[in-house]
XYZ file of N, CA and C in Angstrom:
672
model
N -18.440 11.447 22.268
C -19.345 11.312 21.125
C -20.759 11.732 21.505
N -21.502 12.192 20.504
C -22.904 12.506 20.725
C -23.687 11.196 20.844
N -24.881 11.239 21.407
C -25.695 10.015 21.471
C -25.915 9.387 20.094
N -26.056 10.205 19.084
C -26.244 9.679 17.730
C -24.998 8.958 17.248
N -23.818 9.563 17.493
C -22.560 8.933 17.086
C -22.338 7.624 17.852
N -22.663 7.636 19.142
C -22.538 6.429 19.946
C -23.433 5.317 19.395
N -24.655 5.674 19.022
C -25.592 4.688 18.472
C -25.087 4.139 17.143
N -24.516 5.023 16.318
C -23.976 4.587 15.035
C -22.805 3.621 15.228
N -21.941 3.924 16.201
C -20.811 3.060 16.462
C -21.276 1.694 16.944
N -22.244 1.677 17.853
C -22.764 0.420 18.373
C -23.433 -0.392 17.269
N -24.127 0.297 16.367
C -24.764 -0.382 15.250
C -23.718 -1.014 14.328
N -22.627 -0.285 14.072
C -21.551 -0.804 13.226
C -20.881 -2.000 13.888
N -20.663 -1.934 15.212
C -20.050 -3.048 15.936
C -20.943 -4.283 15.895
N -22.250 -4.074 16.012
C -23.186 -5.199 15.964
C -23.185 -5.842 14.579
N -23.124 -5.009 13.543
C -23.083 -5.536 12.175
C -21.808 -6.334 11.938
N -20.692 -5.824 12.468
C -19.421 -6.527 12.326
C -19.465 -7.872 13.052
N -20.038 -7.878 14.253
C -20.139 -9.122 15.019
C -20.977 -10.153 14.276
N -22.039 -9.697 13.644
C -22.894 -10.595 12.870
C -22.141 -11.166 11.675
N -21.394 -10.299 10.981
C -20.619 -10.763 9.829
C -19.577 -11.786 10.250
N -18.949 -11.543 11.380
C -17.898 -12.444 11.834
C -18.413 -13.857 12.107
N -19.666 -13.973 12.525
C -20.206 -15.301 12.814
C -20.304 -16.154 11.555
N -20.286 -15.515 10.385
C -20.367 -16.261 9.128
C -19.007 -16.694 8.608
N -17.930 -16.173 9.208
C -16.575 -16.494 8.749
C -16.101 -17.793 9.387
N -15.533 -18.668 8.569
C -15.021 -19.951 9.043
C -13.601 -20.148 8.527
N -13.013 -21.288 8.861
C -11.673 -21.610 8.361
C -11.657 -21.629 6.837
N -12.761 -22.029 6.244
C -12.861 -22.043 4.781
C -12.753 -20.622 4.231
N -13.369 -19.669 4.938
C -13.295 -18.262 4.530
C -11.856 -17.810 4.424
N -11.083 -18.092 5.464
C -9.708 -17.582 5.530
C -8.765 -18.354 4.617
N -9.045 -19.623 4.390
C -8.222 -20.368 3.436
C -8.398 -19.804 2.030
N -9.610 -19.368 1.717
C -9.856 -18.748 0.416
C -9.114 -17.419 0.299
N -9.075 -16.665 1.392
C -8.327 -15.404 1.405
C -6.836 -15.678 1.218
N -6.327 -16.674 1.924
C -4.908 -17.036 1.811
C -4.565 -17.427 0.367
N -5.471 -18.145 -0.281
C -5.225 -18.571 -1.664
C -5.093 -17.374 -2.597
N -5.885 -16.334 -2.357
C -5.798 -15.137 -3.197
C -4.410 -14.495 -3.085
N -3.901 -14.436 -1.872
C -2.551 -13.891 -1.679
C -1.506 -14.783 -2.351
N -1.623 -16.096 -2.116
C -0.657 -17.025 -2.697
C -0.665 -16.953 -4.216
N -1.869 -16.866 -4.791
C -1.977 -16.787 -6.252
C -1.342 -15.522 -6.800
N -1.269 -14.471 -5.965
C -0.644 -13.204 -6.372
C 0.854 -13.186 -6.065
N 1.367 -14.302 -5.538
C 2.797 -14.385 -5.231
C 3.189 -13.720 -3.934
N 2.214 -13.539 -3.043
C 2.465 -12.873 -1.759
C 2.452 -13.905 -0.633
N 3.508 -13.922 0.152
C 3.592 -14.831 1.295
C 3.084 -14.109 2.538
N 1.998 -14.572 3.101
C 1.434 -13.962 4.300
C 2.050 -14.640 5.518
N 2.939 -13.934 6.207
C 3.630 -14.520 7.346
C 2.904 -14.260 8.660
N 2.278 -13.073 8.767
C 1.675 -12.649 10.030
C 0.325 -11.980 9.780
N -0.509 -12.013 10.795
C -1.785 -11.295 10.756
C -1.688 -10.091 11.682
N -1.925 -8.888 11.145
C -2.008 -7.694 11.979
C -3.466 -7.523 12.399
N -3.706 -7.704 13.681
C -5.071 -7.642 14.218
C -5.020 -6.799 15.484
N -5.313 -5.501 15.343
C -5.214 -4.600 16.482
C -6.378 -4.809 17.449
N -6.042 -4.935 18.721
C -7.033 -5.215 19.754
C -7.035 -4.091 20.780
N -8.251 -3.716 21.236
C -8.351 -2.628 22.208
C -9.150 -3.077 23.427
N -9.111 -2.255 24.445
C -9.701 -2.631 25.729
C -11.215 -2.788 25.695
N -11.868 -2.280 24.658
C -13.317 -2.427 24.547
C -13.724 -3.801 24.020
N -12.760 -4.550 23.516
C -13.075 -5.843 22.912
C -13.515 -6.871 23.947
N -14.417 -7.744 23.517
C -14.818 -8.872 24.332
C -13.870 -10.042 24.064
N -13.894 -11.030 24.927
C -13.022 -12.178 24.746
C -13.285 -12.879 23.418
N -14.551 -12.899 22.985
C -14.860 -13.546 21.707
C -14.255 -12.792 20.531
N -14.054 -11.469 20.690
C -13.388 -10.697 19.638
C -11.914 -11.079 19.550
N -11.316 -11.310 20.706
C -9.920 -11.752 20.731
C -9.813 -13.136 20.103
N -10.704 -14.024 20.510
C -10.716 -15.386 19.985
C -10.884 -15.387 18.468
N -11.699 -14.469 17.966
C -11.920 -14.374 16.524
C -10.594 -14.133 15.797
N -9.758 -13.264 16.353
C -8.468 -12.986 15.730
C -7.605 -14.222 15.620
N -7.621 -15.050 16.655
C -6.824 -16.274 16.623
C -7.391 -17.279 15.628
N -8.715 -17.350 15.527
C -9.321 -18.245 14.552
C -8.984 -17.793 13.125
N -8.974 -16.485 12.902
C -8.600 -15.948 11.601
C -7.146 -16.281 11.285
N -6.269 -16.107 12.274
C -4.847 -16.398 12.081
C -4.629 -17.869 11.734
N -5.325 -18.747 12.437
C -5.195 -20.183 12.175
C -5.719 -20.525 10.787
N -6.832 -19.892 10.394
C -7.381 -20.137 9.072
C -6.465 -19.654 7.960
N -5.760 -18.545 8.207
C -4.818 -18.009 7.227
C -3.508 -18.790 7.201
N -3.256 -19.551 8.268
C -2.027 -20.333 8.334
C -0.783 -19.508 8.588
N -0.936 -18.402 9.331
C 0.209 -17.523 9.609
C 1.005 -18.021 10.813
N 2.196 -17.452 10.979
C 3.090 -17.859 12.063
C 2.800 -17.125 13.365
N 2.013 -16.056 13.285
C 1.743 -15.288 14.491
C 0.846 -14.105 14.197
N 0.524 -13.376 15.270
C -0.312 -12.179 15.188
C 0.505 -10.980 15.669
N 0.316 -9.831 15.032
C 0.886 -8.602 15.566
C -0.264 -7.672 15.941
N -0.030 -6.856 16.964
C -1.099 -5.979 17.433
C -0.536 -4.759 18.138
N -1.212 -3.637 17.979
C -0.926 -2.437 18.772
C -2.008 -2.356 19.837
N -1.618 -2.435 21.078
C -2.609 -2.436 22.144
C -1.953 -2.047 23.461
N -2.691 -2.216 24.540
C -2.229 -1.810 25.864
C -1.721 -3.004 26.662
N -1.066 -2.721 27.763
C -0.616 -3.800 28.651
C -1.789 -4.510 29.306
N -2.866 -3.777 29.573
C -4.034 -4.429 30.162
C -4.624 -5.444 29.188
N -4.586 -5.130 27.911
C -5.049 -6.097 26.921
C -4.067 -7.242 26.768
N -2.785 -6.950 26.851
C -1.768 -8.004 26.740
C -1.973 -9.071 27.815
N -2.393 -8.640 28.989
C -2.658 -9.583 30.075
C -3.865 -10.456 29.757
N -4.880 -9.873 29.118
C -6.067 -10.633 28.736
C -5.774 -11.585 27.579
N -4.957 -11.132 26.655
C -4.655 -11.918 25.463
C -3.770 -13.119 25.783
N -2.881 -12.976 26.748
C -1.866 -13.988 27.035
C -2.416 -15.408 27.194
N -3.423 -15.647 28.037
C -3.905 -17.027 28.189
C -4.542 -17.582 26.923
N -5.134 -16.704 26.104
C -5.729 -17.152 24.845
C -4.617 -17.534 23.866
N -3.553 -16.750 23.838
C -2.405 -17.068 22.985
C -1.760 -18.378 23.423
N -1.669 -18.584 24.733
C -1.085 -19.828 25.244
C -1.927 -21.029 24.840
N -3.251 -20.857 24.845
C -4.144 -21.951 24.451
C -3.931 -22.340 22.997
N -3.786 -21.325 22.153
C -3.623 -21.586 20.716
C -2.167 -21.834 20.328
N -1.240 -21.584 21.258
C 0.189 -21.750 20.985
C 0.612 -20.944 19.751
N 0.153 -19.689 19.722
C 0.452 -18.793 18.607
C 1.064 -17.507 19.162
N 2.242 -17.174 18.670
C 2.970 -16.016 19.184
C 2.281 -14.712 18.785
N 2.145 -13.812 19.755
C 1.579 -12.485 19.522
C 2.685 -11.455 19.703
N 2.918 -10.646 18.673
C 3.928 -9.602 18.745
C 3.289 -8.258 19.037
N 3.592 -7.702 20.201
C 3.016 -6.408 20.599
C 3.879 -5.283 20.052
N 3.243 -4.391 19.302
C 3.962 -3.295 18.661
C 4.338 -2.242 19.693
N 5.609 -1.908 19.709
C 6.092 -0.902 20.654
C 6.061 0.498 20.072
N 5.858 1.484 20.944
C 5.916 2.891 20.571
C 6.924 3.594 21.478
N 6.942 4.897 21.456
C 7.884 5.608 22.326
C 7.166 6.492 23.338
N 5.933 6.079 23.700
C 5.160 6.825 24.704
C 5.563 6.352 26.107
N 6.794 6.646 26.458
C 7.345 6.151 27.713
C 6.693 6.790 28.944
N 5.897 7.832 28.745
C 5.210 8.481 29.869
C 3.872 7.819 30.199
N 3.464 6.823 29.393
C 2.198 6.126 29.604
C 2.486 4.701 30.083
N 2.216 4.382 31.345
C 2.556 3.062 31.876
C 1.751 1.921 31.272
N 0.688 2.223 30.523
C -0.126 1.169 29.918
C 0.257 0.904 28.467
N 1.311 1.574 27.987
C 1.787 1.375 26.623
C 3.045 0.507 26.604
N 3.253 -0.177 25.499
C 4.501 -0.904 25.291
C 5.524 0.106 24.799
N 6.366 0.567 25.701
C 7.303 1.625 25.337
C 8.617 1.527 26.110
N 8.544 1.256 27.404
C 9.753 1.159 28.216
C 10.236 -0.285 28.257
N 11.485 -0.468 28.649
C 12.011 -1.829 28.796
C 11.199 -2.611 29.819
N 10.739 -1.922 30.849
C 9.930 -2.577 31.881
C 8.604 -3.068 31.308
N 8.006 -2.285 30.417
C 6.729 -2.693 29.826
C 6.900 -3.900 28.911
N 8.009 -3.956 28.179
C 8.274 -5.135 27.348
C 8.433 -6.374 28.229
N 9.162 -6.225 29.314
C 9.363 -7.352 30.230
C 8.042 -7.795 30.846
N 7.208 -6.844 31.192
C 5.917 -7.161 31.805
C 5.035 -7.958 30.864
N 4.874 -7.491 29.629
C 3.960 -8.178 28.706
C 4.482 -9.565 28.353
N 5.807 -9.722 28.235
C 6.351 -11.047 27.920
C 6.187 -12.006 29.089
N 6.167 -11.451 30.295
C 6.004 -12.292 31.480
C 4.572 -12.776 31.662
N 3.625 -12.141 30.978
C 2.220 -12.533 31.112
C 1.952 -13.921 30.542
N 2.724 -14.341 29.548
C 2.467 -15.634 28.932
C 3.598 -16.061 28.015
N 3.689 -17.356 27.783
C 4.752 -17.926 26.954
C 4.701 -17.402 25.534
N 3.480 -17.112 25.031
C 3.327 -16.708 23.636
C 3.104 -15.211 23.471
N 3.395 -14.439 24.501
C 3.402 -12.986 24.381
C 4.783 -12.547 23.921
N 4.853 -11.957 22.733
C 6.133 -11.550 22.175
C 6.149 -10.090 21.766
N 7.008 -9.758 20.807
C 7.247 -8.356 20.453
C 7.310 -8.165 18.941
N 6.559 -7.177 18.475
C 6.718 -6.632 17.124
C 7.570 -5.372 17.325
N 8.878 -5.514 17.202
C 9.781 -4.418 17.572
C 9.879 -3.374 16.473
N 9.437 -2.189 16.782
C 9.591 -1.045 15.891
C 10.899 -0.370 16.285
N 11.938 -0.594 15.480
C 13.266 -0.121 15.882
C 13.358 1.403 15.840
N 12.459 2.054 15.089
C 12.432 3.515 15.080
C 11.914 4.062 16.392
N 10.756 3.582 16.821
C 10.204 4.013 18.104
C 11.121 3.611 19.255
N 11.722 2.435 19.150
C 12.608 1.950 20.209
C 13.815 2.876 20.361
N 14.349 3.319 19.224
C 15.467 4.262 19.245
C 15.012 5.616 19.766
N 13.832 6.040 19.354
C 13.286 7.323 19.792
C 13.105 7.363 21.306
N 12.858 6.172 21.887
C 12.727 6.079 23.346
C 14.087 5.924 24.031
N 15.165 6.032 23.233
C 16.546 6.003 23.732
C 17.010 4.619 24.189
N 16.543 3.573 23.467
C 16.981 2.213 23.757
C 17.806 1.664 22.595
N 18.504 0.554 22.867
C 19.410 -0.076 21.910
C 18.710 -1.251 21.234
N 18.307 -1.070 19.989
C 17.566 -2.111 19.275
C 18.402 -3.356 19.042
N 19.671 -3.190 18.733
C 20.537 -4.344 18.470
C 20.643 -5.226 19.709
N 20.877 -4.613 20.850
C 20.999 -5.385 22.097
C 19.688 -6.096 22.439
N 18.570 -5.419 22.228
C 17.267 -6.015 22.539
C 16.990 -7.213 21.644
N 17.289 -7.088 20.361
C 17.058 -8.192 19.431
C 17.922 -9.392 19.797
N 19.169 -9.144 20.143
C 20.050 -10.247 20.544
C 19.483 -11.000 21.739
N 18.926 -10.261 22.696
C 18.446 -10.882 23.926
C 17.090 -11.556 23.749
N 16.232 -10.982 22.907
C 14.842 -11.455 22.857
C 14.414 -11.966 21.481
N 15.357 -12.353 20.636
C 15.006 -12.728 19.264
C 13.990 -13.871 19.191
N 13.987 -14.758 20.180
C 13.043 -15.883 20.165
C 11.605 -15.429 20.379
N 11.424 -14.225 20.894
C 10.090 -13.702 21.184
C 9.637 -12.647 20.171
N 10.438 -12.417 19.145
C 10.122 -11.366 18.175
C 9.383 -11.962 16.977
N 8.225 -11.387 16.654
C 7.461 -11.829 15.488
C 7.980 -11.176 14.216
N 8.353 -9.906 14.315
C 8.812 -9.141 13.159
C 9.338 -7.794 13.625
N 9.997 -7.105 12.710
C 10.501 -5.756 12.981
C 9.781 -4.758 12.082
N 9.647 -3.530 12.578
C 9.242 -2.406 11.742
C 10.466 -1.517 11.582
N 10.791 -1.202 10.340
C 11.972 -0.396 10.048
C 11.575 1.023 9.689
N 12.141 1.956 10.405
C 12.000 3.371 10.084
C 13.174 4.087 10.732
N 13.427 5.331 10.351
C 14.554 6.077 10.906
C 14.033 7.279 11.687
N 14.271 7.248 12.992
C 13.821 8.339 13.856
C 15.000 8.878 14.657
N 14.850 10.078 15.144
C 15.829 10.680 16.036
C 15.575 10.217 17.472
N 16.626 10.228 18.268
C 16.490 9.908 19.694
C 15.697 11.004 20.414
N 15.419 10.764 21.686
C 14.707 11.734 22.527
C 13.331 12.076 21.947
N 12.624 11.037 21.488
C 11.264 11.188 20.960
C 11.228 12.108 19.744
N 12.241 11.950 18.897
C 12.337 12.781 17.698
C 11.441 12.312 16.574
N 11.478 13.070 15.489
C 10.617 12.814 14.338
C 11.175 11.707 13.449
N 10.360 11.326 12.448
C 10.800 10.424 11.392
C 11.631 11.204 10.384
N 12.667 10.537 9.850
C 13.532 11.156 8.855
C 13.744 10.204 7.691
N 14.085 10.739 6.510
C 14.512 9.851 5.428
C 15.651 8.966 5.931
N 15.685 7.747 5.469
C 16.625 6.775 6.011
C 18.071 7.230 5.831
N 18.827 7.110 6.916
C 20.217 7.543 6.935
C 20.398 8.902 7.578
N 19.279 9.607 7.864
C 19.367 10.932 8.477
C 18.966 10.929 9.953
N 18.423 9.812 10.437
C 18.024 9.709 11.833
C 19.064 8.956 12.646
N 18.661 8.504 13.832
C 19.584 7.820 14.742
C 19.360 6.306 14.817
N 18.364 5.789 14.106
C 18.041 4.370 14.196
C 19.123 3.530 13.523
N 19.635 2.501 14.186
C 20.719 1.682 13.613
C 20.184 0.641 12.628
N 19.572 1.107 11.548
C 18.957 0.194 10.585
C 19.992 -0.772 10.008
N 21.138 -0.249 9.599
C 22.169 -1.103 8.997
C 22.664 -2.147 9.989
N 22.925 -1.745 11.215
C 23.413 -2.689 12.226
C 22.388 -3.776 12.504
N 21.118 -3.392 12.530
C 20.053 -4.368 12.772
C 19.976 -5.372 11.622
N 20.009 -4.887 10.390
C 19.931 -5.780 9.240
C 21.149 -6.691 9.154
N 22.299 -6.168 9.489
C 23.498 -7.005 9.503
C 23.397 -8.096 10.575
N 22.784 -7.755 11.710
C 22.580 -8.743 12.769
C 21.650 -9.855 12.285
N 20.562 -9.477 11.621
C 19.636 -10.476 11.094
C 20.321 -11.382 10.077
N 21.165 -10.779 9.247
C 21.888 -11.557 8.244
C 22.871 -12.523 8.909
N 23.593 -12.036 9.906
C 24.602 -12.862 10.574
C 23.982 -14.016 11.341
N 22.920 -13.728 12.100
C 22.329 -14.739 12.979
C 21.239 -15.568 12.301
N 20.818 -15.132 11.108
C 19.784 -15.873 10.356
C 18.497 -16.041 11.168
N 18.089 -14.946 11.809
C 16.823 -14.988 12.545
C 15.676 -15.201 11.556
N 14.638 -15.903 11.999
C 13.587 -16.299 11.084
C 12.419 -15.344 10.954
N 12.497 -14.161 11.542
C 11.369 -13.229 11.463
C 11.621 -12.154 10.403
N 10.544 -11.635 9.796
C 10.701 -10.617 8.750
C 10.941 -9.222 9.318
N 11.485 -8.362 8.483
C 11.665 -6.944 8.817
C 10.877 -6.148 7.780
N 9.893 -5.404 8.237
C 8.973 -4.688 7.343
C 9.297 -3.204 7.271
N 9.380 -2.688 6.060
C 9.614 -1.259 5.872
C 8.346 -0.485 6.206
N 8.475 0.537 7.045
C 7.371 1.457 7.322
C 7.764 2.845 6.806
N 7.066 3.287 5.804
C 7.356 4.606 5.217
C 6.545 5.654 5.963
N 7.192 6.341 6.904
C 6.465 7.295 7.739
C 7.024 8.714 7.701
N 8.173 8.897 7.059
C 8.674 10.267 6.987
C 7.913 11.043 5.912
N 8.011 12.352 5.987
C 7.280 13.222 5.066
C 7.801 13.024 3.635
N 6.900 12.772 2.709
C 7.283 12.589 1.308
C 7.664 13.941 0.704
N 8.861 14.070 0.121
C 9.244 15.348 -0.503
C 8.246 15.740 -1.597
N 8.054 17.052 -1.798
C 7.081 17.528 -2.793
C 7.354 17.014 -4.202
N 8.622 16.753 -4.527
C 8.969 16.319 -5.878
C 9.072 14.795 -5.988
N 8.543 14.086 -4.989
C 8.652 12.627 -4.999
C 7.282 11.999 -4.770
N 7.272 10.669 -4.683
C 6.048 9.924 -4.419
C 6.331 8.845 -3.378
N 5.273 8.268 -2.811
C 5.443 7.202 -1.830
C 6.146 6.003 -2.451
N 5.813 5.698 -3.697
C 6.449 4.562 -4.372
C 7.940 4.817 -4.565
N 8.286 6.020 -4.975
C 9.701 6.358 -5.181
C 10.471 6.292 -3.871
N 9.871 6.791 -2.788
C 10.549 6.763 -1.495
C 10.666 5.334 -0.966
N 9.653 4.507 -1.229
C 9.729 3.111 -0.819
C 10.876 2.394 -1.523
N 11.063 2.711 -2.787
C 12.172 2.126 -3.533
C 13.511 2.525 -2.918
N 13.591 3.776 -2.450
C 14.825 4.231 -1.795
C 15.080 3.435 -0.512
N 14.020 3.203 0.258
C 14.160 2.447 1.498
C 14.594 1.013 1.215
N 14.000 0.418 0.189
C 14.366 -0.945 -0.175
C 15.820 -1.019 -0.622
N 16.256 -0.042 -1.389
C 17.648 -0.014 -1.822
C 18.584 0.184 -0.642
N 18.148 0.983 0.334
C 18.926 1.182 1.563
C 19.142 -0.161 2.248
N 18.098 -0.973 2.304
C 18.203 -2.297 2.925
C 19.179 -3.189 2.144
N 19.061 -3.163 0.832
C 19.946 -3.985 0.001
C 21.391 -3.589 0.185
N 21.647 -2.277 0.222
C 23.021 -1.790 0.426
C 23.543 -2.182 1.802
N 22.654 -2.127 2.809
C 23.056 -2.467 4.167
C 23.425 -3.938 4.289
N 22.822 -4.770 3.473
C 23.054 -6.214 3.541
C 24.151 -6.681 2.594
N 24.668 -5.764 1.782
C 25.682 -6.142 0.791
C 26.973 -6.557 1.466
């Protein structure tokens, strides 16, 4: 970044830090009420954390989660951050689900089986937001992983990708075992949600809403 861009970023971060000091549990309870009044159940807080964050920024996320009354936090971050977050999560006794990708060539990413094991070993409340599309793209078995680690899973991200770091595809055209995963959740009655992620290219004659409806129907058919 240029010096001007760096200054602008620092100014924005300072403004955000100032705003955060005004937020309390009352703030987040009011936010939760808005969702509840709209008929939306907020199960988890997605709060992405990066290595530039200070410990107070991490703590802020947990205070927000507690104020919202959610069951856990999900985040896309690095293993170095997972190590920092772990003791804070243990203090609050709130499960953190680390979102996995398929960047298996980066040892600081949650991508390989070894990286999942490492982050979970950092603390009792370090868990997994398992993206079964990325997991399949990295050539792993999502069904087997869920069976073994279901107690540590905050939620799933559903998408259909090809193996060997392949692209996203309309559901049913990739290699991700979406149906098998949903059937497993139905059979075992696991208590975590599975969230649809619409990431494949929208056809020119369609819309995001129309494609989302197709994905939802795919889930319903898989569970029938």
